[in-house]
Amino acid sequence: MPFDGELAIRAREILEEHGPVDERKMFGGIAFMFKGYMCCGVLNDDLVARLGPEGAERALKKGYVRPMDFTGRPMKGYVFVGPAGVRTETMLRSWIRSCIEFVDALPAR
């Protein structure tokens, strides 16, 4: 299974509330681009969350979050959020809001 289609639909719908979203196939999954930057995505049944180095470090304290290390080398500022962390609408919205806040703080493209 390349990525969880239901999770991708849920994430896309939330992101679109904040503005236009582009999608790209990445990492064997799907990445959502917001304001020209990768914001989040779905790989297998995990949410890929771009939170920046500090946000990722805080997130890793949660039991269902792990470093994004699909190549065997962690990507700084990104984490995988397992299914337990996105099972409710409120939980998924919270993660996506954090991703959008990080991307909004980046220089305009």
Short mmCIF file of N, CA and C in Angstrom, two decimals:
data_model
loop_
_atom_site.label_atom_id
_atom_site.label_comp_id
_atom_site.label_asym_id
_atom_site.label_seq_id
_atom_site.Cartn_x
_atom_site.Cartn_y
_atom_site.Cartn_z
N MET A 1 0.85 -1.19 0.00
CA MET A 1 0.00 0.00 0.00
C MET A 1 0.89 1.24 0.00
N PRO A 2 0.86 2.04 -1.07
CA PRO A 2 1.72 3.22 -1.13
C PRO A 2 1.35 4.27 -0.09
N PHE A 3 0.07 4.56 0.06
CA PHE A 3 -0.36 5.49 1.11
C PHE A 3 -1.84 5.31 1.37
N ASP A 4 -2.24 5.70 2.57
CA ASP A 4 -3.62 5.59 3.02
C ASP A 4 -4.45 6.67 2.33
N GLY A 5 -5.25 6.27 1.36
CA GLY A 5 -6.05 7.21 0.59
C GLY A 5 -7.05 7.97 1.43
N GLU A 6 -7.63 7.32 2.42
CA GLU A 6 -8.61 8.01 3.29
C GLU A 6 -7.92 9.12 4.09
N LEU A 7 -6.75 8.83 4.64
CA LEU A 7 -6.01 9.86 5.38
C LEU A 7 -5.64 11.00 4.45
N ALA A 8 -5.24 10.71 3.24
CA ALA A 8 -4.90 11.75 2.27
C ALA A 8 -6.10 12.65 1.98
N ILE A 9 -7.27 12.07 1.82
CA ILE A 9 -8.49 12.86 1.57
C ILE A 9 -8.78 13.76 2.76
N ARG A 10 -8.70 13.20 3.95
CA ARG A 10 -8.96 13.98 5.17
C ARG A 10 -7.99 15.15 5.29
N ALA A 11 -6.70 14.88 5.06
CA ALA A 11 -5.69 15.93 5.15
C ALA A 11 -5.91 17.01 4.09
N ARG A 12 -6.17 16.59 2.86
CA ARG A 12 -6.41 17.53 1.75
C ARG A 12 -7.57 18.47 2.07
N GLU A 13 -8.66 17.92 2.56
CA GLU A 13 -9.84 18.73 2.87
C GLU A 13 -9.53 19.79 3.92
N ILE A 14 -8.76 19.43 4.93
CA ILE A 14 -8.40 20.40 5.97
C ILE A 14 -7.47 21.46 5.40
N LEU A 15 -6.47 21.04 4.64
CA LEU A 15 -5.53 22.00 4.05
C LEU A 15 -6.23 22.98 3.13
N GLU A 16 -7.17 22.50 2.32
CA GLU A 16 -7.86 23.37 1.36
C GLU A 16 -8.66 24.47 2.04
N GLU A 17 -9.00 24.29 3.32
CA GLU A 17 -9.69 25.36 4.06
C GLU A 17 -8.78 26.57 4.25
N HIS A 18 -7.47 26.37 4.11
CA HIS A 18 -6.49 27.43 4.34
C HIS A 18 -5.95 28.03 3.06
N GLY A 19 -6.32 27.48 1.92
CA GLY A 19 -5.87 28.02 0.66
C GLY A 19 -5.54 26.92 -0.33
N PRO A 20 -5.04 27.31 -1.50
CA PRO A 20 -4.73 26.32 -2.54
C PRO A 20 -3.64 25.35 -2.10
N VAL A 21 -3.81 24.11 -2.50
CA VAL A 21 -2.86 23.05 -2.15
C VAL A 21 -2.49 22.31 -3.43
N ASP A 22 -1.20 22.07 -3.60
CA ASP A 22 -0.73 21.23 -4.71
C ASP A 22 -0.33 19.89 -4.13
N GLU A 23 -0.42 18.87 -4.95
CA GLU A 23 -0.05 17.52 -4.52
C GLU A 23 1.07 17.01 -5.41
N ARG A 24 2.01 16.30 -4.78
CA ARG A 24 3.10 15.68 -5.53
C ARG A 24 3.34 14.29 -4.97
N LYS A 25 3.66 13.38 -5.86
CA LYS A 25 4.06 12.05 -5.40
C LYS A 25 5.50 12.17 -4.90
N MET A 26 5.71 11.77 -3.67
CA MET A 26 7.04 11.82 -3.05
C MET A 26 7.19 10.67 -2.08
N PHE A 27 8.39 10.17 -1.96
CA PHE A 27 8.71 9.16 -0.95
C PHE A 27 7.87 7.90 -1.08
N GLY A 28 7.26 7.67 -2.22
CA GLY A 28 6.36 6.53 -2.36
C GLY A 28 4.98 6.82 -1.80
N GLY A 29 4.73 8.07 -1.45
CA GLY A 29 3.44 8.48 -0.92
C GLY A 29 3.00 9.75 -1.63
N ILE A 30 2.32 10.61 -0.89
CA ILE A 30 1.84 11.87 -1.45
C ILE A 30 2.26 13.01 -0.52
N ALA A 31 2.70 14.10 -1.13
CA ALA A 31 3.08 15.29 -0.37
C ALA A 31 2.13 16.42 -0.74
N PHE A 32 1.76 17.20 0.25
CA PHE A 32 0.91 18.36 0.04
C PHE A 32 1.77 19.61 0.15
N MET A 33 1.72 20.40 -0.91
CA MET A 33 2.50 21.62 -1.00
C MET A 33 1.58 22.79 -0.67
N PHE A 34 2.04 23.65 0.23
CA PHE A 34 1.27 24.80 0.66
C PHE A 34 2.18 26.01 0.57
N LYS A 35 1.75 27.03 -0.18
CA LYS A 35 2.54 28.24 -0.40
C LYS A 35 3.92 27.92 -0.98
N GLY A 36 4.00 26.88 -1.80
CA GLY A 36 5.23 26.52 -2.46
C GLY A 36 6.16 25.61 -1.67
N TYR A 37 5.80 25.27 -0.47
CA TYR A 37 6.62 24.41 0.39
C TYR A 37 5.88 23.12 0.70
N MET A 38 6.64 22.06 0.92
CA MET A 38 6.02 20.85 1.42
C MET A 38 5.55 21.14 2.84
N CYS A 39 4.28 20.85 3.08
CA CYS A 39 3.67 21.13 4.37
C CYS A 39 3.48 19.84 5.17
N CYS A 40 2.90 18.85 4.51
CA CYS A 40 2.66 17.56 5.14
C CYS A 40 2.42 16.55 4.03
N GLY A 41 2.17 15.33 4.40
CA GLY A 41 1.93 14.30 3.41
C GLY A 41 1.47 13.02 4.06
N VAL A 42 1.34 11.99 3.25
CA VAL A 42 0.92 10.68 3.74
C VAL A 42 1.83 9.65 3.10
N LEU A 43 2.40 8.80 3.94
CA LEU A 43 3.23 7.69 3.50
C LEU A 43 2.78 6.46 4.27
N ASN A 44 2.40 5.42 3.53
CA ASN A 44 1.78 4.23 4.13
C ASN A 44 0.57 4.69 4.93
N ASP A 45 0.52 4.41 6.23
CA ASP A 45 -0.62 4.87 7.02
C ASP A 45 -0.23 5.96 8.00
N ASP A 46 0.89 6.64 7.73
CA ASP A 46 1.39 7.71 8.59
C ASP A 46 1.18 9.07 7.95
N LEU A 47 0.94 10.06 8.81
CA LEU A 47 0.98 11.44 8.37
C LEU A 47 2.44 11.89 8.43
N VAL A 48 2.92 12.50 7.38
CA VAL A 48 4.24 13.13 7.39
C VAL A 48 4.00 14.58 7.77
N ALA A 49 4.58 15.01 8.89
CA ALA A 49 4.36 16.37 9.38
C ALA A 49 5.65 17.16 9.34
N ARG A 50 5.61 18.31 8.68
CA ARG A 50 6.76 19.21 8.66
C ARG A 50 6.54 20.24 9.75
N LEU A 51 7.35 20.15 10.79
CA LEU A 51 7.17 20.98 11.96
C LEU A 51 8.38 21.85 12.28
N GLY A 52 9.46 21.68 11.53
CA GLY A 52 10.70 22.37 11.85
C GLY A 52 11.43 21.63 12.96
N PRO A 53 12.70 21.92 13.15
CA PRO A 53 13.49 21.18 14.13
C PRO A 53 12.93 21.23 15.56
N GLU A 54 12.53 22.40 16.01
CA GLU A 54 12.01 22.52 17.38
C GLU A 54 10.66 21.84 17.53
N GLY A 55 9.78 22.06 16.57
CA GLY A 55 8.46 21.43 16.62
C GLY A 55 8.55 19.92 16.55
N ALA A 56 9.44 19.42 15.72
CA ALA A 56 9.62 17.97 15.60
C ALA A 56 10.14 17.39 16.90
N GLU A 57 11.07 18.09 17.53
CA GLU A 57 11.62 17.61 18.80
C GLU A 57 10.52 17.51 19.86
N ARG A 58 9.66 18.51 19.93
CA ARG A 58 8.54 18.47 20.89
C ARG A 58 7.58 17.33 20.55
N ALA A 59 7.30 17.16 19.27
CA ALA A 59 6.35 16.12 18.84
C ALA A 59 6.84 14.72 19.17
N LEU A 60 8.15 14.52 19.13
CA LEU A 60 8.71 13.18 19.37
C LEU A 60 8.47 12.68 20.78
N LYS A 61 7.99 13.52 21.65
CA LYS A 61 7.68 13.11 23.02
C LYS A 61 6.37 12.32 23.09
N LYS A 62 5.59 12.37 22.02
CA LYS A 62 4.33 11.63 21.96
C LYS A 62 4.61 10.21 21.49
N GLY A 63 3.94 9.25 22.07
CA GLY A 63 4.21 7.84 21.78
C GLY A 63 3.95 7.41 20.35
N TYR A 64 3.08 8.09 19.65
CA TYR A 64 2.74 7.68 18.29
C TYR A 64 3.50 8.47 17.22
N VAL A 65 4.52 9.22 17.63
CA VAL A 65 5.33 10.02 16.70
C VAL A 65 6.74 9.45 16.68
N ARG A 66 7.31 9.39 15.49
CA ARG A 66 8.69 8.92 15.36
C ARG A 66 9.40 9.75 14.29
N PRO A 67 10.73 9.74 14.30
CA PRO A 67 11.45 10.52 13.29
C PRO A 67 11.10 10.05 11.87
N MET A 68 11.10 10.96 10.94
CA MET A 68 10.89 10.59 9.54
C MET A 68 12.22 10.08 9.02
N ASP A 69 12.34 8.77 8.93
CA ASP A 69 13.62 8.16 8.60
C ASP A 69 13.47 7.04 7.58
N PHE A 70 12.64 7.26 6.58
CA PHE A 70 12.37 6.19 5.61
C PHE A 70 13.60 5.77 4.82
N THR A 71 14.64 6.59 4.80
CA THR A 71 15.86 6.22 4.10
C THR A 71 16.91 5.65 5.06
N GLY A 72 16.57 5.59 6.34
CA GLY A 72 17.54 5.16 7.34
C GLY A 72 18.27 6.33 7.96
N ARG A 73 18.01 7.53 7.45
CA ARG A 73 18.62 8.74 7.97
C ARG A 73 17.51 9.76 8.22
N PRO A 74 17.30 10.15 9.49
CA PRO A 74 16.19 11.06 9.81
C PRO A 74 16.27 12.38 9.05
N MET A 75 15.10 12.86 8.61
CA MET A 75 15.01 14.18 7.97
C MET A 75 14.70 15.20 9.06
N LYS A 76 15.57 16.15 9.21
CA LYS A 76 15.43 17.16 10.25
C LYS A 76 14.16 17.99 10.04
N GLY A 77 13.40 18.12 11.10
CA GLY A 77 12.21 18.96 11.05
C GLY A 77 10.94 18.25 10.61
N TYR A 78 11.04 16.97 10.27
CA TYR A 78 9.90 16.18 9.83
C TYR A 78 9.70 14.99 10.77
N VAL A 79 8.45 14.61 10.97
CA VAL A 79 8.15 13.41 11.75
C VAL A 79 7.06 12.60 11.07
N PHE A 80 6.99 11.33 11.43
CA PHE A 80 5.86 10.48 11.08
C PHE A 80 4.92 10.47 12.27
N VAL A 81 3.65 10.71 12.01
CA VAL A 81 2.61 10.61 13.03
C VAL A 81 1.82 9.36 12.70
N GLY A 82 1.86 8.38 13.58
CA GLY A 82 1.18 7.11 13.36
C GLY A 82 -0.33 7.25 13.42
N PRO A 83 -1.05 6.21 13.00
CA PRO A 83 -2.50 6.24 12.96
C PRO A 83 -3.17 6.66 14.27
N ALA A 84 -2.59 6.29 15.40
CA ALA A 84 -3.18 6.66 16.69
C ALA A 84 -3.18 8.17 16.91
N GLY A 85 -2.30 8.87 16.22
CA GLY A 85 -2.21 10.32 16.38
C GLY A 85 -3.08 11.12 15.45
N VAL A 86 -3.76 10.46 14.52
CA VAL A 86 -4.61 11.17 13.55
C VAL A 86 -5.99 10.54 13.42
N ARG A 87 -6.37 9.73 14.40
CA ARG A 87 -7.62 8.98 14.26
C ARG A 87 -8.86 9.86 14.34
N THR A 88 -8.78 10.99 15.05
CA THR A 88 -9.95 11.87 15.12
C THR A 88 -9.71 13.11 14.27
N GLU A 89 -10.78 13.77 13.91
CA GLU A 89 -10.72 15.02 13.15
C GLU A 89 -9.93 16.07 13.93
N THR A 90 -10.18 16.17 15.22
CA THR A 90 -9.50 17.15 16.06
C THR A 90 -7.99 16.92 16.06
N MET A 91 -7.59 15.66 16.19
CA MET A 91 -6.16 15.35 16.21
C MET A 91 -5.50 15.70 14.88
N LEU A 92 -6.11 15.31 13.78
CA LEU A 92 -5.54 15.59 12.47
C LEU A 92 -5.49 17.09 12.23
N ARG A 93 -6.53 17.81 12.58
CA ARG A 93 -6.54 19.27 12.42
C ARG A 93 -5.40 19.92 13.20
N SER A 94 -5.15 19.43 14.39
CA SER A 94 -4.08 19.99 15.21
C SER A 94 -2.72 19.82 14.55
N TRP A 95 -2.45 18.63 14.02
CA TRP A 95 -1.18 18.39 13.33
C TRP A 95 -1.05 19.27 12.10
N ILE A 96 -2.10 19.34 11.31
CA ILE A 96 -2.04 20.12 10.08
C ILE A 96 -1.90 21.61 10.40
N ARG A 97 -2.58 22.07 11.44
CA ARG A 97 -2.44 23.47 11.86
C ARG A 97 -0.97 23.77 12.21
N SER A 98 -0.33 22.85 12.93
CA SER A 98 1.09 23.03 13.28
C SER A 98 1.97 23.08 12.03
N CYS A 99 1.68 22.23 11.06
CA CYS A 99 2.43 22.22 9.80
C CYS A 99 2.25 23.54 9.06
N ILE A 100 1.02 24.02 8.97
CA ILE A 100 0.74 25.28 8.28
C ILE A 100 1.43 26.44 8.98
N GLU A 101 1.41 26.45 10.31
CA GLU A 101 2.07 27.52 11.05
C GLU A 101 3.56 27.54 10.76
N PHE A 102 4.18 26.36 10.66
CA PHE A 102 5.60 26.33 10.34
C PHE A 102 5.85 26.87 8.94
N VAL A 103 5.09 26.40 7.97
CA VAL A 103 5.28 26.83 6.58
C VAL A 103 4.99 28.33 6.44
N ASP A 104 3.98 28.83 7.14
CA ASP A 104 3.66 30.26 7.07
C ASP A 104 4.81 31.14 7.56
N ALA A 105 5.66 30.60 8.45
CA ALA A 105 6.78 31.37 8.99
C ALA A 105 7.99 31.39 8.05
N LEU A 106 7.96 30.56 7.01
CA LEU A 106 9.07 30.52 6.05
C LEU A 106 8.98 31.69 5.08
N PRO A 107 10.10 32.10 4.48
CA PRO A 107 10.06 33.20 3.52
C PRO A 107 9.12 32.88 2.34
N ALA A 108 8.45 33.89 1.84
CA ALA A 108 7.52 33.70 0.71
C ALA A 108 8.28 33.21 -0.50
N ARG A 109 7.62 32.34 -1.27
CA ARG A 109 8.20 31.85 -2.53
C ARG A 109 7.50 32.50 -3.69
#
